[in-house]
Structure formats: C-alpha cells, structure tokens
Amino acid sequence: FETEQGRKFFESLEEKYDNQANLFVLGKLEGDWGNVRRHCLVQAAAVEVLGDALGFPVEVVMCMAQVAVLHDSRKRIDVMYDRRLTRGQEPLDFTKEQAVFFDYVFQIANPDPALTSALTPWFLPKVLLGKASFLQLIQFLVDDMAKGDEIVSFDERIDEVSARNPNPEPEVEKLLGRPYWDVEREVGHRVITMVASILKARYVVFDESNPGRSLADLINQRIAERISEV
C-alpha cells in the first residue's frame, strides 16, 4: 500500500473481487476505518499466493480470497452498535435499515459460509472434534498471520492479539476447557507443520528450521513479486 505499484495492485484486487469489495462501501470502511479495508485485501493477497504455492485449483483460491476480502467488512457496524449498547444513545454511523441491507448483501456475496466460519472463535471446538476441513485450516492460518495490513509470523500475530484481547469468547474457552489462546497456538502450529510438509513435497524453497517465520517470508516475497508485475 505504501507505493504507487502497491496501491495499484490492491486496487486490482478490489476490482477482481468486486462483489465482495462492494461491502467496503456499505460497511463504510473509509477514513480512520480504511485500515480494516487494507487488512482484508492483504489477507486476500496472502491467500492467493499461499493457495498457489500449495497447488490449489484456481477456483478454490478465488473462493478463499473472496472470503478474505469480505471477512471483516462488518467490523464498523459491529463496533458502532456495541458502543451504543455500552455507552448509551450516542450517534450511530449506520441506521438499522443500513445494517440490515449490509447483512443481506453479505449473504449474497459470501461464496462459502463454511470458510467464513473458520475465522470466528467458534471454529476451535470444531477443529478439536476433527471436523475442520483442510481449506478451513488454511483460511484460519492466514487470518492469524494478518496483523493489520501486513503479513507476519503466526506467533508474532498471536502474541499481539492475545495481549490485547486475552479471552475473545468466554463461552468458547469454557467449552475448550483451557485458555483460548493456548488452543489457538496449538492448532496454528499443527497447521504450519502440515503446510511446511506440503511445500517441501512440492519443492518450494522453504526454511524448515523456522517454519512460522519462513512461511510469512514466503508469502510476503510472493506478494511483492506480484506487486512488481503491476
């Protein structure tokens, strides 16, 4: 996003996934909320390059990228309504009708609700029951590597978000029977190990001594390559 080529690249992603990117407008992700928009787009770029590296079919990669684009598009609505409930009747950025219309468009634009569900705290119990698909696990992993509008190592991202939000969903933690972020780390590390094995089998250059950091470097390098081609 910091260079002209970078801006053009991410603008091209918005055009490519326009049905999902339209939610940025409906969700008013502009001004101070533009960081959420950038977060969604960098996550889509990461899904594209990692999906390609893992050998996913084009249509699968596109579906996962569409989910990444829209996954946080409702954030401003959620925050504004939470503030209204906790702080009293302060002005809202959205009318009730606008929020309802957003949800209607979101349902239409969401290509795979099962993949979208992998980006919520309630996904962890499903993983522990052995009911998570491979694609869901990859969607989950990339989401946990997206720190704002950059891709970082899984552990760096979890360190940051767990310090800021120690228990994002108390009901899930009760169900898990142990600290939420302990389970999140455990699952993430297992997925990284699986991804590293697949990349090795596909002869993708990858430093196995530090797979978490290497995976972030690989994704960032391939995104940078795509930006340079714009």
PDB file of C-alpha atoms in Angstrom, residues 31-210:
ATOM      1  CA  GLY A  31     -11.051   7.341   6.633  1.00  0.00           C
ATOM      2  CA  ASP A  32      -9.961   6.023  10.021  1.00  0.00           C
ATOM      3  CA  TRP A  33     -11.562   2.702   9.108  1.00  0.00           C
ATOM      4  CA  GLY A  34      -9.501   2.264   5.944  1.00  0.00           C
ATOM      5  CA  ASN A  35      -7.081   0.057   7.870  1.00  0.00           C
ATOM      6  CA  VAL A  36      -9.768  -2.660   8.042  1.00  0.00           C
ATOM      7  CA  ARG A  37     -10.184  -2.485   4.288  1.00  0.00           C
ATOM      8  CA  ARG A  38      -6.421  -2.859   3.809  1.00  0.00           C
ATOM      9  CA  HIS A  39      -6.350  -5.749   6.276  1.00  0.00           C
ATOM     10  CA  CYS A  40      -8.941  -7.649   4.246  1.00  0.00           C
ATOM     11  CA  LEU A  41      -7.118  -7.027   0.966  1.00  0.00           C
ATOM     12  CA  VAL A  42      -3.675  -8.080   2.197  1.00  0.00           C
ATOM     13  CA  GLN A  43      -5.247 -11.231   3.586  1.00  0.00           C
ATOM     14  CA  ALA A  44      -6.781 -11.944   0.178  1.00  0.00           C
ATOM     15  CA  ALA A  45      -3.383 -11.492  -1.476  1.00  0.00           C
ATOM     16  CA  ALA A  46      -1.831 -13.866   1.078  1.00  0.00           C
ATOM     17  CA  VAL A  47      -4.488 -16.499   0.444  1.00  0.00           C
ATOM     18  CA  GLU A  48      -3.870 -16.236  -3.297  1.00  0.00           C
ATOM     19  CA  VAL A  49      -0.113 -16.751  -3.123  1.00  0.00           C
ATOM     20  CA  LEU A  50      -0.245 -19.456  -0.452  1.00  0.00           C
ATOM     21  CA  GLY A  51      -3.019 -21.277  -2.295  1.00  0.00           C
ATOM     22  CA  ASP A  52      -0.921 -21.220  -5.450  1.00  0.00           C
ATOM     23  CA  ALA A  53       2.138 -22.485  -3.559  1.00  0.00           C
ATOM     24  CA  LEU A  54       0.094 -25.372  -2.157  1.00  0.00           C
ATOM     25  CA  GLY A  55      -1.204 -26.271  -5.607  1.00  0.00           C
ATOM     26  CA  PHE A  56      -4.867 -25.417  -5.048  1.00  0.00           C
ATOM     27  CA  PRO A  57      -7.094 -25.169  -8.151  1.00  0.00           C
ATOM     28  CA  VAL A  58      -7.739 -21.611  -9.361  1.00  0.00           C
ATOM     29  CA  GLU A  59     -11.416 -21.719  -8.429  1.00  0.00           C
ATOM     30  CA  VAL A  60     -10.555 -22.778  -4.862  1.00  0.00           C
ATOM     31  CA  VAL A  61      -8.009 -19.981  -4.489  1.00  0.00           C
ATOM     32  CA  MET A  62     -10.530 -17.434  -5.754  1.00  0.00           C
ATOM     33  CA  CYS A  63     -13.194 -18.653  -3.337  1.00  0.00           C
ATOM     34  CA  MET A  64     -10.815 -18.381  -0.400  1.00  0.00           C
ATOM     35  CA  ALA A  65      -9.685 -14.918  -1.476  1.00  0.00           C
ATOM     36  CA  GLN A  66     -13.306 -13.784  -1.737  1.00  0.00           C
ATOM     37  CA  VAL A  67     -13.866 -14.893   1.848  1.00  0.00           C
ATOM     38  CA  ALA A  68     -10.748 -12.986   2.930  1.00  0.00           C
ATOM     39  CA  VAL A  69     -11.974  -9.802   1.234  1.00  0.00           C
ATOM     40  CA  LEU A  70     -15.332  -9.773   2.993  1.00  0.00           C
ATOM     41  CA  HIS A  71     -14.449 -11.346   6.332  1.00  0.00           C
ATOM     42  CA  ASP A  72     -14.082  -8.115   8.369  1.00  0.00           C
ATOM     43  CA  SER A  73     -16.296  -5.886   6.247  1.00  0.00           C
ATOM     44  CA  ARG A  74     -18.937  -5.671   9.013  1.00  0.00           C
ATOM     45  CA  LYS A  75     -16.467  -4.501  11.646  1.00  0.00           C
ATOM     46  CA  ARG A  76     -17.535  -0.855  11.770  1.00  0.00           C
ATOM     47  CA  ILE A  77     -21.182  -1.813  12.125  1.00  0.00           C
ATOM     48  CA  ASP A  78     -20.338  -4.216  14.960  1.00  0.00           C
ATOM     49  CA  VAL A  79     -18.223  -1.660  16.804  1.00  0.00           C
ATOM     50  CA  MET A  80     -20.766   1.137  16.444  1.00  0.00           C
ATOM     51  CA  TYR A  81     -23.620  -0.979  17.750  1.00  0.00           C
ATOM     52  CA  ASP A  82     -21.508  -2.293  20.638  1.00  0.00           C
ATOM     53  CA  ARG A  83     -20.737   1.273  21.636  1.00  0.00           C
ATOM     54  CA  ARG A  84     -24.392   2.189  21.506  1.00  0.00           C
ATOM     55  CA  LEU A  85     -25.245  -0.662  23.857  1.00  0.00           C
ATOM     56  CA  THR A  86     -22.424   0.008  26.313  1.00  0.00           C
ATOM     57  CA  ARG A  87     -22.268   3.801  26.307  1.00  0.00           C
ATOM     58  CA  GLY A  88     -25.860   4.875  25.792  1.00  0.00           C
ATOM     59  CA  GLN A  89     -27.670   6.508  22.902  1.00  0.00           C
ATOM     60  CA  GLU A  90     -24.749   8.126  21.118  1.00  0.00           C
ATOM     61  CA  PRO A  91     -24.997   8.856  17.365  1.00  0.00           C
ATOM     62  CA  LEU A  92     -24.653   5.854  15.100  1.00  0.00           C
ATOM     63  CA  ASP A  93     -22.780   5.633  11.820  1.00  0.00           C
ATOM     64  CA  PHE A  94     -25.476   3.315  10.493  1.00  0.00           C
ATOM     65  CA  THR A  95     -29.225   3.219  10.597  1.00  0.00           C
ATOM     66  CA  LYS A  96     -30.927  -0.069  11.377  1.00  0.00           C
ATOM     67  CA  GLU A  97     -32.001  -0.257   7.726  1.00  0.00           C
ATOM     68  CA  GLN A  98     -28.419   0.170   6.508  1.00  0.00           C
ATOM     69  CA  ALA A  99     -27.222  -2.617   8.789  1.00  0.00           C
ATOM     70  CA  VAL A 100     -29.990  -4.949   7.611  1.00  0.00           C
ATOM     71  CA  PHE A 101     -29.183  -4.171   3.977  1.00  0.00           C
ATOM     72  CA  PHE A 102     -25.498  -4.829   4.623  1.00  0.00           C
ATOM     73  CA  ASP A 103     -26.303  -8.274   6.016  1.00  0.00           C
ATOM     74  CA  TYR A 104     -28.481  -9.041   3.002  1.00  0.00           C
ATOM     75  CA  VAL A 105     -25.677  -8.167   0.575  1.00  0.00           C
ATOM     76  CA  PHE A 106     -23.133 -10.024   2.715  1.00  0.00           C
ATOM     77  CA  GLN A 107     -25.118 -13.251   2.462  1.00  0.00           C
ATOM     78  CA  ILE A 108     -25.254 -12.921  -1.315  1.00  0.00           C
ATOM     79  CA  ALA A 109     -21.534 -12.076  -1.622  1.00  0.00           C
ATOM     80  CA  ASN A 110     -20.307 -14.807   0.743  1.00  0.00           C
ATOM     81  CA  PRO A 111     -19.081 -17.629  -1.536  1.00  0.00           C
ATOM     82  CA  ASP A 112     -18.558 -20.195   1.211  1.00  0.00           C
ATOM     83  CA  PRO A 113     -20.067 -19.754   4.696  1.00  0.00           C
ATOM     84  CA  ALA A 114     -18.087 -22.773   5.918  1.00  0.00           C
ATOM     85  CA  LEU A 115     -14.799 -20.999   5.130  1.00  0.00           C
ATOM     86  CA  THR A 116     -16.073 -17.796   6.714  1.00  0.00           C
ATOM     87  CA  SER A 117     -16.905 -19.733   9.881  1.00  0.00           C
ATOM     88  CA  ALA A 118     -13.221 -20.692  10.173  1.00  0.00           C
ATOM     89  CA  LEU A 119     -12.498 -17.043  11.017  1.00  0.00           C
ATOM     90  CA  THR A 120     -14.562 -16.986  14.208  1.00  0.00           C
ATOM     91  CA  PRO A 121     -13.665 -18.201  17.734  1.00  0.00           C
ATOM     92  CA  TRP A 122     -16.261 -20.958  17.436  1.00  0.00           C
ATOM     93  CA  PHE A 123     -14.072 -22.692  14.862  1.00  0.00           C
ATOM     94  CA  LEU A 124     -11.686 -24.042  17.512  1.00  0.00           C
ATOM     95  CA  PRO A 125     -14.102 -26.554  19.070  1.00  0.00           C
ATOM     96  CA  LYS A 126     -14.833 -27.848  15.593  1.00  0.00           C
ATOM     97  CA  VAL A 127     -11.109 -28.386  14.983  1.00  0.00           C
ATOM     98  CA  LEU A 128     -10.704 -30.337  18.209  1.00  0.00           C
ATOM     99  CA  LEU A 129     -13.603 -32.575  17.206  1.00  0.00           C
ATOM    100  CA  GLY A 130     -11.822 -33.401  13.941  1.00  0.00           C
ATOM    101  CA  LYS A 131     -14.476 -31.671  11.842  1.00  0.00           C
ATOM    102  CA  ALA A 132     -12.379 -28.941  10.210  1.00  0.00           C
ATOM    103  CA  SER A 133     -11.569 -29.214   6.519  1.00  0.00           C
ATOM    104  CA  PHE A 134      -8.103 -28.616   5.095  1.00  0.00           C
ATOM    105  CA  LEU A 135      -9.264 -25.448   3.358  1.00  0.00           C
ATOM    106  CA  GLN A 136     -10.783 -24.125   6.560  1.00  0.00           C
ATOM    107  CA  LEU A 137      -7.488 -24.690   8.360  1.00  0.00           C
ATOM    108  CA  ILE A 138      -5.593 -22.730   5.701  1.00  0.00           C
ATOM    109  CA  GLN A 139      -8.142 -19.895   5.847  1.00  0.00           C
ATOM    110  CA  PHE A 140      -7.753 -19.896   9.640  1.00  0.00           C
ATOM    111  CA  LEU A 141      -3.953 -19.819   9.437  1.00  0.00           C
ATOM    112  CA  VAL A 142      -3.754 -16.885   7.035  1.00  0.00           C
ATOM    113  CA  ASP A 143      -6.201 -14.916   9.165  1.00  0.00           C
ATOM    114  CA  ASP A 144      -3.899 -15.485  12.139  1.00  0.00           C
ATOM    115  CA  MET A 145      -0.920 -14.165  10.174  1.00  0.00           C
ATOM    116  CA  ALA A 146      -2.568 -10.911   9.092  1.00  0.00           C
ATOM    117  CA  LYS A 147      -1.581  -8.160  11.520  1.00  0.00           C
ATOM    118  CA  GLY A 148      -3.269  -5.012  10.300  1.00  0.00           C
ATOM    119  CA  ASP A 149      -2.231  -4.606   6.672  1.00  0.00           C
ATOM    120  CA  GLU A 150       0.864  -6.793   6.837  1.00  0.00           C
ATOM    121  CA  ILE A 151       1.640 -10.497   6.987  1.00  0.00           C
ATOM    122  CA  VAL A 152       3.738 -11.553   9.981  1.00  0.00           C
ATOM    123  CA  SER A 153       4.643 -14.863  11.555  1.00  0.00           C
ATOM    124  CA  PHE A 154       1.811 -16.718  13.262  1.00  0.00           C
ATOM    125  CA  ASP A 155       3.362 -16.389  16.732  1.00  0.00           C
ATOM    126  CA  GLU A 156       4.008 -12.666  16.348  1.00  0.00           C
ATOM    127  CA  ARG A 157       0.389 -12.106  15.469  1.00  0.00           C
ATOM    128  CA  ILE A 158      -0.918 -14.266  18.316  1.00  0.00           C
ATOM    129  CA  ASP A 159       1.397 -12.513  20.803  1.00  0.00           C
ATOM    130  CA  GLU A 160      -0.075  -9.165  19.770  1.00  0.00           C
ATOM    131  CA  VAL A 161      -3.761 -10.044  19.672  1.00  0.00           C
ATOM    132  CA  SER A 162      -3.743 -12.206  22.823  1.00  0.00           C
ATOM    133  CA  ALA A 163      -2.195  -9.355  24.831  1.00  0.00           C
ATOM    134  CA  ARG A 164      -4.881  -7.008  23.533  1.00  0.00           C
ATOM    135  CA  ASN A 165      -7.798  -9.425  23.898  1.00  0.00           C
ATOM    136  CA  PRO A 166      -6.997 -12.219  26.399  1.00  0.00           C
ATOM    137  CA  ASN A 167     -10.323 -14.010  26.054  1.00  0.00           C
ATOM    138  CA  PRO A 168     -12.214 -13.134  22.870  1.00  0.00           C
ATOM    139  CA  GLU A 169     -15.057 -15.561  23.517  1.00  0.00           C
ATOM    140  CA  PRO A 170     -15.547 -16.778  27.125  1.00  0.00           C
ATOM    141  CA  GLU A 171     -18.157 -19.351  26.109  1.00  0.00           C
ATOM    142  CA  VAL A 172     -15.701 -20.963  23.696  1.00  0.00           C
ATOM    143  CA  GLU A 173     -12.996 -21.052  26.365  1.00  0.00           C
ATOM    144  CA  LYS A 174     -15.389 -22.836  28.719  1.00  0.00           C
ATOM    145  CA  LEU A 175     -16.112 -25.363  26.002  1.00  0.00           C
ATOM    146  CA  LEU A 176     -12.404 -25.881  25.297  1.00  0.00           C
ATOM    147  CA  GLY A 177     -11.614 -26.398  28.962  1.00  0.00           C
ATOM    148  CA  ARG A 178      -8.354 -24.472  28.754  1.00  0.00           C
ATOM    149  CA  PRO A 179      -7.147 -20.989  27.773  1.00  0.00           C
ATOM    150  CA  TYR A 180      -8.439 -19.910  24.378  1.00  0.00           C
ATOM    151  CA  TRP A 181      -5.089 -18.739  23.016  1.00  0.00           C
ATOM    152  CA  ASP A 182      -3.312 -21.922  24.103  1.00  0.00           C
ATOM    153  CA  VAL A 183      -5.620 -23.867  21.809  1.00  0.00           C
ATOM    154  CA  GLU A 184      -5.287 -21.291  19.036  1.00  0.00           C
ATOM    155  CA  ARG A 185      -1.487 -21.623  19.148  1.00  0.00           C
ATOM    156  CA  GLU A 186      -1.624 -25.405  19.234  1.00  0.00           C
ATOM    157  CA  VAL A 187      -3.878 -25.569  16.192  1.00  0.00           C
ATOM    158  CA  GLY A 188      -1.867 -22.959  14.312  1.00  0.00           C
ATOM    159  CA  HIS A 189       1.422 -24.753  14.901  1.00  0.00           C
ATOM    160  CA  ARG A 190      -0.058 -28.012  13.657  1.00  0.00           C
ATOM    161  CA  VAL A 191      -1.346 -26.344  10.508  1.00  0.00           C
ATOM    162  CA  ILE A 192       2.052 -24.716   9.886  1.00  0.00           C
ATOM    163  CA  THR A 193       3.732 -28.113  10.209  1.00  0.00           C
ATOM    164  CA  MET A 194       1.287 -29.551   7.685  1.00  0.00           C
ATOM    165  CA  VAL A 195       1.815 -26.650   5.269  1.00  0.00           C
ATOM    166  CA  ALA A 196       5.610 -26.962   5.576  1.00  0.00           C
ATOM    167  CA  SER A 197       5.415 -30.655   4.649  1.00  0.00           C
ATOM    168  CA  ILE A 198       3.304 -29.928   1.569  1.00  0.00           C
ATOM    169  CA  LEU A 199       5.610 -27.137   0.426  1.00  0.00           C
ATOM    170  CA  LYS A 200       8.610 -29.432   0.849  1.00  0.00           C
ATOM    171  CA  ALA A 201       6.880 -32.128  -1.210  1.00  0.00           C
ATOM    172  CA  ARG A 202       6.219 -29.551  -3.931  1.00  0.00           C
ATOM    173  CA  TYR A 203       9.893 -28.451  -3.889  1.00  0.00           C
ATOM    174  CA  VAL A 204       9.050 -24.936  -2.790  1.00  0.00           C
ATOM    175  CA  VAL A 205      12.125 -23.266  -1.259  1.00  0.00           C
ATOM    176  CA  PHE A 206      11.377 -23.112   2.441  1.00  0.00           C
ATOM    177  CA  ASP A 207      13.470 -22.915   5.638  1.00  0.00           C
ATOM    178  CA  GLU A 208      12.249 -25.792   7.798  1.00  0.00           C
ATOM    179  CA  SER A 209      14.278 -24.673  10.810  1.00  0.00           C
ATOM    180  CA  ASN A 210      11.830 -21.808  11.439  1.00  0.00           C
TER     181      ASN A 210
END
